[in-house]
Coordinates of C-alpha atoms in Angstrom, one line a residue:
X1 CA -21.6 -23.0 32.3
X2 CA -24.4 -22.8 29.5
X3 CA -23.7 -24.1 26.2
X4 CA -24.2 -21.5 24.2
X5 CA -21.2 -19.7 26.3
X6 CA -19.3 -23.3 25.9
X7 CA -19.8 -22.8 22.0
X8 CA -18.5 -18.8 22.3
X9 CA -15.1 -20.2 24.4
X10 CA -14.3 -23.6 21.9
X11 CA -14.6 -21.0 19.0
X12 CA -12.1 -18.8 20.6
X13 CA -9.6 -21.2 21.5
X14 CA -9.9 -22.2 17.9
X15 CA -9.0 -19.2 16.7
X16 CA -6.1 -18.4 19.4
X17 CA -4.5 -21.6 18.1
X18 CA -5.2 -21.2 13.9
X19 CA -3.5 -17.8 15.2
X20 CA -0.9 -19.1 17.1
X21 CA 0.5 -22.3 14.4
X22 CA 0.1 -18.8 11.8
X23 CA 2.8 -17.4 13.5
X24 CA 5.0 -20.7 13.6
X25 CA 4.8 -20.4 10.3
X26 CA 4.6 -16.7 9.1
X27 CA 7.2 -15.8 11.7
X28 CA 10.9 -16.5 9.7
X29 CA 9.7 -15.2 6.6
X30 CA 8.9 -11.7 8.8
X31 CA 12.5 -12.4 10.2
X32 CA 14.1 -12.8 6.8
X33 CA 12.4 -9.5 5.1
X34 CA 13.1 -7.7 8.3
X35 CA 16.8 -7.7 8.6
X36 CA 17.1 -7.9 4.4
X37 CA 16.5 -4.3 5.1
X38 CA 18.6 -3.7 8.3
X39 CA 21.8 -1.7 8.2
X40 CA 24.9 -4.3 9.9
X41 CA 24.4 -2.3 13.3
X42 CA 20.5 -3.3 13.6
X43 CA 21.0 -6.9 13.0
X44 CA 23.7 -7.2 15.3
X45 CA 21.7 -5.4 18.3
X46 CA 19.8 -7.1 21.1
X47 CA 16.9 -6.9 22.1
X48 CA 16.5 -7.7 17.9
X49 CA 15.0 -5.1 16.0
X50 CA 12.5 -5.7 13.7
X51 CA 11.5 -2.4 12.1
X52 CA 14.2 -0.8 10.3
X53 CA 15.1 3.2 11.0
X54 CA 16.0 3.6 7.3
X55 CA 15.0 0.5 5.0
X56 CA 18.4 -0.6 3.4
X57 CA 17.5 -1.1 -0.5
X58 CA 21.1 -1.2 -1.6
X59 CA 21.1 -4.5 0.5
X60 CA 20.0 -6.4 -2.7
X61 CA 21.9 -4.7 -5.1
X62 CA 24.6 -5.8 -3.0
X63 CA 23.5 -9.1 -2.8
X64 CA 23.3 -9.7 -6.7
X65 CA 26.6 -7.9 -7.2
X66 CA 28.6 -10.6 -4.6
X67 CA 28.6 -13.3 -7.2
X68 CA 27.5 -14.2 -10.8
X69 CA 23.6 -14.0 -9.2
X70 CA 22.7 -13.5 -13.3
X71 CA 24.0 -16.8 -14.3
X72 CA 22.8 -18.6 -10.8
X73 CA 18.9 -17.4 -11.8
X74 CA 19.1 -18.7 -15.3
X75 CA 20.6 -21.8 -14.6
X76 CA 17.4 -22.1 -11.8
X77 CA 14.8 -21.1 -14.6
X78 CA 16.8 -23.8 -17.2
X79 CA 16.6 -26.5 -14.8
X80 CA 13.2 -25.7 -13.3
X81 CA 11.5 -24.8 -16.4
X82 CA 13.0 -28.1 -18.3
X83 CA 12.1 -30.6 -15.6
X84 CA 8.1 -29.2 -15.7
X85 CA 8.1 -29.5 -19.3
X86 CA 9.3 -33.0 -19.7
X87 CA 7.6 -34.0 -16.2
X88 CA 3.9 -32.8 -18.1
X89 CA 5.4 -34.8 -21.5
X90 CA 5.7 -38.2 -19.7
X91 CA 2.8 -37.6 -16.8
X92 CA 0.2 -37.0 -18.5
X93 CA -0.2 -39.8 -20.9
X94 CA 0.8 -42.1 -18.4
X95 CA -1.8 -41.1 -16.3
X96 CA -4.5 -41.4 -19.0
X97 CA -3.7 -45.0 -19.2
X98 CA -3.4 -45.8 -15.8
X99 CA -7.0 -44.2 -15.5
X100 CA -8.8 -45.3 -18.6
X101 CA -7.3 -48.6 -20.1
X102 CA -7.2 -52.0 -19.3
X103 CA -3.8 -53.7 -19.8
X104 CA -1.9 -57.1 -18.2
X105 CA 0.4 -55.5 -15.4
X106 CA -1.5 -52.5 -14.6
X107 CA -1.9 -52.9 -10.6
X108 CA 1.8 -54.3 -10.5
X109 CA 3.1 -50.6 -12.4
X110 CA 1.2 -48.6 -11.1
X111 CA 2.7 -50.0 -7.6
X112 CA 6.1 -49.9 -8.8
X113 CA 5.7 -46.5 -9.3
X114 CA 4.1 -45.3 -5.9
X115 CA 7.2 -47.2 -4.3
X116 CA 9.5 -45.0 -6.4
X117 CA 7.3 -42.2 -4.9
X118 CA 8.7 -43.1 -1.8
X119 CA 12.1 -43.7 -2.2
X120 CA 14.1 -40.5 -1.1
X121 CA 16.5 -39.2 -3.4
X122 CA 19.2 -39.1 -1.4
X123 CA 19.2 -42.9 -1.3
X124 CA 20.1 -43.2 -5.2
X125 CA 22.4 -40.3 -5.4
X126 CA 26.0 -42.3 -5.9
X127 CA 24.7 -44.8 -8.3
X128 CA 22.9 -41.7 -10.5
X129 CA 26.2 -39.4 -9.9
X130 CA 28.4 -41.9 -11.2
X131 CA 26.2 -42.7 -13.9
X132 CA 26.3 -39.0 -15.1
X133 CA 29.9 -39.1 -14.8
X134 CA 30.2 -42.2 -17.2
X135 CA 28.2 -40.0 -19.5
X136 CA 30.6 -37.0 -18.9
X137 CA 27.6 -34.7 -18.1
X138 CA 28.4 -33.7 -14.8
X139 CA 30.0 -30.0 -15.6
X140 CA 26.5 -29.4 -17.9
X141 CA 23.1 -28.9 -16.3
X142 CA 21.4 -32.2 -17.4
X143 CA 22.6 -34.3 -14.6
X144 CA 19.9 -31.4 -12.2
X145 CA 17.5 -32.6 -14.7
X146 CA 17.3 -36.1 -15.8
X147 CA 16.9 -37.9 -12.5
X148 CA 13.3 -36.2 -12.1
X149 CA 11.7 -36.1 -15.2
X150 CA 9.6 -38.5 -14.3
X151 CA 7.0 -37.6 -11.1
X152 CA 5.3 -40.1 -9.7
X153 CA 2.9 -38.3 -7.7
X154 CA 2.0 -36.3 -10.6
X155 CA 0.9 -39.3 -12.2
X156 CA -0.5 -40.5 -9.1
X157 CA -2.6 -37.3 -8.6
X158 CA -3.2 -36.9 -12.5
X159 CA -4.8 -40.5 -12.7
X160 CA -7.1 -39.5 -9.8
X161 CA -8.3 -36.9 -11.3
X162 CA -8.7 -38.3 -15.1
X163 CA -10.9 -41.4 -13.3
X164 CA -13.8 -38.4 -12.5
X165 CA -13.8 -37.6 -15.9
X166 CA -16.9 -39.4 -17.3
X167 CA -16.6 -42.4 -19.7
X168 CA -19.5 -41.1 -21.6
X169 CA -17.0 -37.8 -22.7
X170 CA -14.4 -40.2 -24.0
X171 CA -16.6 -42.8 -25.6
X172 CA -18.7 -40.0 -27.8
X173 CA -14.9 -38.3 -28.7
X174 CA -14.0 -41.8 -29.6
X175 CA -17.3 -42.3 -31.9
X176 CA -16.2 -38.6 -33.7
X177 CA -12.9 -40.5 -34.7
X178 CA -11.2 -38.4 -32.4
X179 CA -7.5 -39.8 -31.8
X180 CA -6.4 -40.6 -28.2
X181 CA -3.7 -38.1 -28.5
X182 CA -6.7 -35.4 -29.5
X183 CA -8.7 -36.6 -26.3
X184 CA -5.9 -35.9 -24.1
X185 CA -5.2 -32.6 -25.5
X186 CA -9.3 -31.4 -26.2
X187 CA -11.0 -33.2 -23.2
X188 CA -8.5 -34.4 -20.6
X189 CA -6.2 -32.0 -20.2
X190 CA -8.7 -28.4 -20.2
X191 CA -10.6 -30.5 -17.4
X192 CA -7.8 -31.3 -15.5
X193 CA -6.7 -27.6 -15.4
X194 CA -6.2 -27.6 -11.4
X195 CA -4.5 -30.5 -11.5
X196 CA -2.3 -29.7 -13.7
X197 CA -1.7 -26.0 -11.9
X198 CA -1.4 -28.1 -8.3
X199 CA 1.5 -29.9 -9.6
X200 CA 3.2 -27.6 -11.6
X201 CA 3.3 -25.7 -8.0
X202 CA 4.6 -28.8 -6.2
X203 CA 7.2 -29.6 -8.4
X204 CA 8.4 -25.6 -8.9
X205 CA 8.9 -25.1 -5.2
X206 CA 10.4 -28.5 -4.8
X207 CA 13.1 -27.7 -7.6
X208 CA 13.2 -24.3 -7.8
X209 CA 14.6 -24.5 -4.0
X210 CA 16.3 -27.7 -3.9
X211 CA 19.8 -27.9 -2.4
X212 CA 21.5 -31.0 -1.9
X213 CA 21.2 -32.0 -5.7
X214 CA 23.3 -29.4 -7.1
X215 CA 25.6 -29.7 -4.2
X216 CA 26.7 -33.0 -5.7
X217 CA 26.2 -32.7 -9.2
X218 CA 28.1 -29.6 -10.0
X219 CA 31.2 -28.8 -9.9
X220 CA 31.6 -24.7 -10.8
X221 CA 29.6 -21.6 -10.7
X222 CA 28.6 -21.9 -14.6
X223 CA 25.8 -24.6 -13.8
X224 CA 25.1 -24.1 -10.2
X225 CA 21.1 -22.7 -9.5
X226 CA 20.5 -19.4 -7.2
X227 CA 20.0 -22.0 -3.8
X228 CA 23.7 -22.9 -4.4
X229 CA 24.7 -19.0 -5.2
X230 CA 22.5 -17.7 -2.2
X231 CA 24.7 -20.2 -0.3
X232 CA 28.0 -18.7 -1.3
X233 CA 26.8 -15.6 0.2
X234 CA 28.0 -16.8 3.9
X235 CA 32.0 -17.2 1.8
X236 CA 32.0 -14.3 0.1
X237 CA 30.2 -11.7 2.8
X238 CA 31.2 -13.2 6.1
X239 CA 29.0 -15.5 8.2
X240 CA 28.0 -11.7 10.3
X241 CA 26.6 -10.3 7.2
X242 CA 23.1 -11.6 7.5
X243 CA 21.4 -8.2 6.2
X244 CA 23.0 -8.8 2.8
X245 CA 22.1 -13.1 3.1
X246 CA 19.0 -12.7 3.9
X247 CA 18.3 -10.2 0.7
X248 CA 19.6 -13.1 -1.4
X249 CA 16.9 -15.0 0.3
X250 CA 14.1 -12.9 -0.3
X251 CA 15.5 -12.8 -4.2
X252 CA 15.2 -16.7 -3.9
X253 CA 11.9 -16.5 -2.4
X254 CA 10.4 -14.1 -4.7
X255 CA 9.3 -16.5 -7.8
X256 CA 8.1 -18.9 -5.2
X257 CA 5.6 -16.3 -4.8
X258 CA 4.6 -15.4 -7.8
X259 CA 4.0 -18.7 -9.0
X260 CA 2.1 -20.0 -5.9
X261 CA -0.1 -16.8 -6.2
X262 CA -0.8 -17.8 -10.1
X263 CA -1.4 -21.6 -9.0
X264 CA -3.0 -21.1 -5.6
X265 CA -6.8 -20.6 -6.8
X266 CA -6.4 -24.1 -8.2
X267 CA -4.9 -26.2 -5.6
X268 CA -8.0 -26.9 -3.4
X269 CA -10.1 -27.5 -6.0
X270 CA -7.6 -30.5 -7.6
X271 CA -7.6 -32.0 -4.2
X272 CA -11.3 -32.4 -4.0
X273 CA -11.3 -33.5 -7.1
X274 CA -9.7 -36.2 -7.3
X275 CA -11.0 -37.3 -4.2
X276 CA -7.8 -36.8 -1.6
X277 CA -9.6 -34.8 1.0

């Protein structure tokens, strides 16, 4: 076989398996919109249908009216919204020092904190839980907040990508009499724009969808987020009512979404960047 036809079959095979690991992926989300808008009948049919005859919109009207959905979705925006605030408050000036000073102890923190990075939550969860019910928080939202409001690959990535800002920027600030807190907020932080979008993503999804947290830390339906309400769905409908389970999913899904399509423009170029490629 000539290798020009060689070339022609490699490329296609390329693109039959880019197509193929699509699919793994794409494929449950298709699922999940599919029977949202399935009548009871059509998801219980085999072979499985995947078209609906008549799209069933009431499915998430029903969906929402099953529980206290209202409180469940501002509870998700409090504790989502809160922990990317003070995340951002306590990231990004650690990163700026991590990047651009000097200090006694620098490796040995900077390595404390990439080992926190990999320590799994679910390792500290007794020791925080009974901490937060020392402090009698445990019926309030703070304890789905305090335990992450520090991020230490945000500070990780952040300090990457403050170290390919120039010296030369910082130094001429510097000789303006330009405060360190008016360097961050004029020079570091408009450059680090797609860093800053990249893990504002990361740490959205990650909380915005997170499960086993609010399992343990809450107690009743006034704090619990819309993963723990979407949940309740299978008690309150019956384990065979997917139609009406999986439109709470796709009302879960939906600020994903949104967010990642405000964010996405940004993540690629805050990888290269900062020099992960």
């Amino acid at each position: 076989m000539k290798t020009f036809d060689l070339k022609i079959v490699w490329t296609a095979l390329g693109y039959l398996l880019k197509a193929a690991v699509l699919m793994i992926f794409i494929f449950p989300f298709l699922w999940m919109i599919s029977t949202s808008l399935q009548t009871f009948r059509e998801t219980m049919t085999f072979p499985p249908t995947w078209v609906p005859a008549s799209p069933q919109w009431g499915n998430f009207a029903e969906a929402m009216n099953a529980g206290p959905f209202l409180t469940y979705f501002r509870n998700s925006v409090v504790v989502t919204g809160s922990i990317i605030v003070l995340q951002f408050l306590i990231m990004i000036p650690a990163a700026y020092a991590f990047a651009k000073y000097k200090f006694p102890g620098k490796t040995l923190l900077f390595g404390m904190i990439l080992l926190a990075f990999m320590i799994p939550g679910q390792v500290t969860f007794i020791p925080v839980y009974l901490m937060m019910a020392d402090w009698g928080l445990v019926k309030t939202l703070l304890p789905q907040i305090i335990p992450f409001v520090s991020n230490a690959f945000g500070i990780f990535l952040l300090r990457q990508y403050f170290m390919q800002i120039p010296e030369e920027i910082i130094e001429a600030a510097r000789l303006d009499n330009a405060s360190e807190f008016k360097i961050i907020r004029k020079i570091m932080i408009p450059m680090s724009k797609p860093a800053l979008a990249t893990i504002a993503l990361f740490s959205f999804v990650s909380h915005w969808n997170d499960y086993f947290w609010p399992l343990v830390m809450t107690d009743s339906a006034a704090v619990r987020p819309l993963t723990l309400g979407i949940a309740m769905l299978r008690e309150t409908e019956g384990i065979s009512n997917w139609h009406i389970i999986m439109a709470g999913n796709v009302i879960l899904v939906v600020p994903i979404l949104l967010v990642y399509l405000f964010c996405s423009k940004h993540i690629v170029k805050a990888f290269v960047y900062s020099g992960i490629k």
